[in-house]
Coordinates of C-alpha atoms in Angstrom, one line a residue:
Chain A
G1 CA 57.6 25.9 34.2
I2 CA 59.9 28.7 33.0
Q3 CA 62.4 27.8 30.3
V4 CA 65.9 29.1 30.1
E5 CA 67.8 29.0 26.9
Q6 CA 71.5 29.9 26.5
S7 CA 73.5 30.5 23.4
P8 CA 75.8 29.8 22.0
P9 CA 76.2 26.4 23.5
D10 CA 80.0 26.4 22.7
L11 CA 82.5 29.3 22.0
I12 CA 86.2 29.3 21.1
L13 CA 88.0 32.7 21.3
Q14 CA 91.4 33.9 20.8
E15 CA 92.8 35.5 23.9
G16 CA 92.0 39.3 23.7
A17 CA 88.7 38.8 21.8
N18 CA 85.3 40.0 23.0
S19 CA 82.3 38.0 23.3
T20 CA 78.6 38.2 24.1
L21 CA 76.6 35.4 25.8
R22 CA 72.9 35.3 25.8
C23 CA 70.3 34.1 28.1
N24 CA 66.6 33.9 27.0
F25 CA 63.8 33.1 29.5
S26 CA 60.1 32.3 28.9
D27 CA 58.4 34.0 31.8
S28 CA 58.8 37.3 33.9
V29 CA 61.6 36.9 36.4
N30 CA 62.5 38.5 39.8
N31 CA 65.9 37.0 40.1
L32 CA 68.5 36.4 37.4
Q33 CA 72.1 35.5 38.2
W34 CA 75.1 34.7 36.0
F35 CA 77.6 32.1 37.2
H36 CA 80.9 30.9 35.9
Q37 CA 82.0 27.4 36.5
N38 CA 85.8 27.1 36.1
P39 CA 87.6 24.0 34.7
W40 CA 88.0 22.7 38.2
G41 CA 84.2 22.7 38.8
Q42 CA 84.0 25.8 41.2
L43 CA 80.9 27.9 40.7
I44 CA 81.3 31.6 41.2
N45 CA 78.5 34.1 41.1
L46 CA 79.2 36.8 38.6
F47 CA 76.2 39.0 38.7
Y48 CA 72.7 39.3 40.3
I49 CA 70.9 41.3 37.6
P50 CA 67.1 40.8 37.3
S51 CA 67.2 44.1 35.4
G52 CA 69.4 46.9 34.1
T53 CA 73.2 46.8 33.5
K54 CA 76.1 46.1 35.7
Q55 CA 79.8 46.0 35.1
N56 CA 82.7 44.4 37.0
G57 CA 86.1 44.7 35.6
R58 CA 86.1 43.1 32.0
L59 CA 82.6 41.6 32.5
S60 CA 79.4 43.3 32.2
A61 CA 75.8 42.2 32.1
T62 CA 72.5 43.7 30.9
T63 CA 68.9 42.3 31.4
V64 CA 65.9 43.6 29.5
A65 CA 63.2 42.0 31.6
T66 CA 60.4 43.3 29.4
E67 CA 62.0 41.4 26.5
R68 CA 63.0 38.4 28.6
Y69 CA 66.6 38.2 27.9
S70 CA 69.9 38.9 29.4
L71 CA 73.5 39.4 28.0
L72 CA 76.8 38.7 29.5
Y73 CA 79.8 40.6 27.8
I74 CA 83.4 39.5 28.2
S75 CA 85.9 41.9 26.9
S76 CA 89.7 41.3 26.2
S77 CA 89.2 37.6 27.1
Q78 CA 91.8 35.7 29.0
T79 CA 92.5 32.1 29.3
T80 CA 91.3 32.1 32.8
D81 CA 87.8 33.0 31.5
S82 CA 87.5 29.5 30.1
G83 CA 84.8 27.4 31.7
V84 CA 81.0 27.2 31.6
Y85 CA 78.8 30.2 32.1
F86 CA 75.3 29.7 33.4
C87 CA 72.3 31.8 33.6
A88 CA 69.9 31.0 36.5
V89 CA 66.4 32.5 37.0
R90 CA 63.6 32.5 39.3
N91 CA 60.3 33.5 37.9
T92 CA 58.1 36.0 39.7
G93 CA 56.1 34.3 42.4
G94 CA 58.1 31.1 42.1
F95 CA 60.5 29.7 44.5
K96 CA 62.8 27.6 42.4
T97 CA 66.1 28.6 40.7
I98 CA 66.3 27.2 37.2
F99 CA 69.6 27.0 35.4
G100 CA 70.2 27.1 31.7
A101 CA 72.3 24.6 30.0
G102 CA 75.4 26.8 29.9
T103 CA 77.7 28.2 27.3
R104 CA 81.0 26.5 27.3
L105 CA 83.8 28.8 26.7
F106 CA 87.4 28.0 25.7
V107 CA 89.9 30.9 25.3
K108 CA 93.1 30.1 23.4
A109 CA 96.4 31.6 24.3
Chain B
D1 CA 85.2 33.5 56.4
A2 CA 86.2 30.1 54.7
G3 CA 83.3 30.0 52.4
V4 CA 80.9 27.1 52.1
I5 CA 82.4 23.9 53.1
Q6 CA 81.5 20.5 51.9
S7 CA 82.6 17.1 52.8
P8 CA 83.6 14.6 51.5
R9 CA 85.0 16.1 48.4
H10 CA 84.9 12.7 46.6
E11 CA 82.9 9.6 47.5
V12 CA 82.9 6.2 45.7
T13 CA 80.3 3.7 47.1
E14 CA 78.5 0.6 46.0
M15 CA 74.9 0.5 45.0
G16 CA 72.6 0.0 48.0
Q17 CA 74.9 1.7 50.4
E18 CA 73.9 4.8 52.3
V19 CA 75.7 8.0 51.4
T20 CA 75.7 11.3 53.6
L21 CA 76.9 14.5 52.2
R22 CA 77.7 17.4 54.5
C23 CA 77.7 21.1 54.2
K24 CA 78.6 24.0 56.5
P25 CA 77.2 27.3 55.1
I26 CA 78.8 30.7 55.5
S27 CA 78.2 32.1 59.0
G28 CA 75.3 34.4 59.1
H29 CA 73.7 33.2 55.9
D30 CA 70.0 32.2 56.4
Y31 CA 69.3 30.3 53.1
L32 CA 71.0 27.1 52.2
F33 CA 70.5 25.2 49.0
W34 CA 71.4 21.7 47.7
Y35 CA 72.1 21.3 43.9
R36 CA 73.0 18.3 41.9
Q37 CA 74.8 18.5 38.6
T38 CA 75.0 15.8 35.9
M39 CA 75.8 15.8 32.2
M40 CA 72.3 14.8 31.3
R41 CA 70.3 17.2 33.5
G42 CA 72.7 20.0 34.2
L43 CA 72.2 21.9 37.3
E44 CA 69.2 21.2 39.4
L45 CA 68.0 22.6 42.6
L46 CA 67.1 19.7 45.0
I47 CA 65.9 21.7 48.1
Y48 CA 66.5 24.7 50.0
F49 CA 66.2 25.8 53.7
N50 CA 65.4 29.1 55.2
N51 CA 66.4 29.5 58.9
N52 CA 66.9 25.8 59.0
V53 CA 63.4 25.0 57.9
P54 CA 62.9 23.2 54.6
I55 CA 61.0 25.5 52.2
D56 CA 60.8 23.6 48.9
D57 CA 61.8 20.1 48.5
S58 CA 60.1 19.6 45.1
G59 CA 63.4 19.1 43.4
M60 CA 64.3 16.0 45.5
P61 CA 64.1 13.2 42.9
E62 CA 62.5 10.5 45.2
D63 CA 62.1 9.2 48.6
R64 CA 65.6 7.8 48.7
F65 CA 66.8 11.3 49.1
S66 CA 66.4 13.2 52.4
A67 CA 68.0 16.5 53.7
K68 CA 68.2 18.0 57.1
M69 CA 69.5 21.2 58.7
P70 CA 69.6 20.6 62.6
N71 CA 71.3 24.1 63.1
A72 CA 72.4 27.2 61.2
S73 CA 75.8 25.9 60.5
F74 CA 75.3 22.4 59.3
S75 CA 73.2 20.5 56.7
T76 CA 73.2 16.9 55.4
L77 CA 71.9 15.4 52.3
K78 CA 71.5 11.6 52.5
I79 CA 70.8 9.0 49.8
Q80 CA 69.6 5.6 51.1
P81 CA 69.8 3.3 49.3
S82 CA 72.2 4.7 46.6
E83 CA 72.0 3.8 43.0
P84 CA 74.4 4.3 40.0
R85 CA 72.0 6.9 38.5
D86 CA 72.7 9.1 41.6
S87 CA 76.3 9.5 40.5
A88 CA 76.8 13.3 40.1
V89 CA 78.4 16.3 41.7
Y90 CA 76.3 17.6 44.5
F91 CA 76.8 21.4 45.4
C92 CA 75.8 23.2 48.6
A93 CA 75.3 27.0 48.4
S94 CA 74.3 29.6 51.0
S95 CA 73.0 33.2 50.8
F96 CA 71.8 36.0 53.1
G97 CA 68.3 37.0 52.4
W98 CA 65.9 36.2 49.6
G99 CA 66.0 39.4 47.7
P100 CA 69.1 40.5 45.9
E101 CA 71.0 37.6 47.4
T102 CA 74.2 36.2 46.1
Q103 CA 74.5 32.5 46.3
Y104 CA 77.9 31.3 47.3
F105 CA 78.7 27.7 46.3
G106 CA 80.8 25.2 48.0
P107 CA 83.4 23.1 46.1
G108 CA 81.0 20.2 45.5
T109 CA 81.1 16.5 46.4
R110 CA 81.7 14.2 43.5
L111 CA 79.7 11.1 44.0
L112 CA 80.2 7.8 42.2
V113 CA 78.0 4.9 42.9
L114 CA 79.1 1.6 41.4

């Protein structure tokens, strides 16, 4: 089945810093989403982005489907950005959504 | 809308007991998903429904697990008999459509099987 790898596994930032999270996948996809799981466990969908670029406030994401990767950019990080960021994909012709292991982010005040 | 509602939020039970988790999706959503999250295996899709019909249950770990969706506003995930390795957080999510859908997750049920 399709493999999803996220990097880095852990990231510590000073408030105000920028960061880039990466998601590599091993097969063509027709669905890619980025989620944030806050420290209380709630999962929030950030982007649906099987290709192209989207922006939402301080967050933006880019997926280069032909090269099988997606990037999540966080600018001017805030302590409330802390948590785990997951990339989830569904490969073309498939039905299952596969999650990566996540990037655990801690933003220090 | 109140979002996806799950109950109970926490469940502690003893090995061998039956456990039933409940989910109310967002009104109007036609897809419903059950996920399990553990430290060892991360987030896994267990089963999903479209218009109340189970589409793919290949993620259900074994026959002790079963899921139903009797109507568009209610689904259950049942474990019988429960085992300590079933301890996890179980999430329910719903979405409208299969294409560029956004999945909305419930708060999860934290299950501990002693």
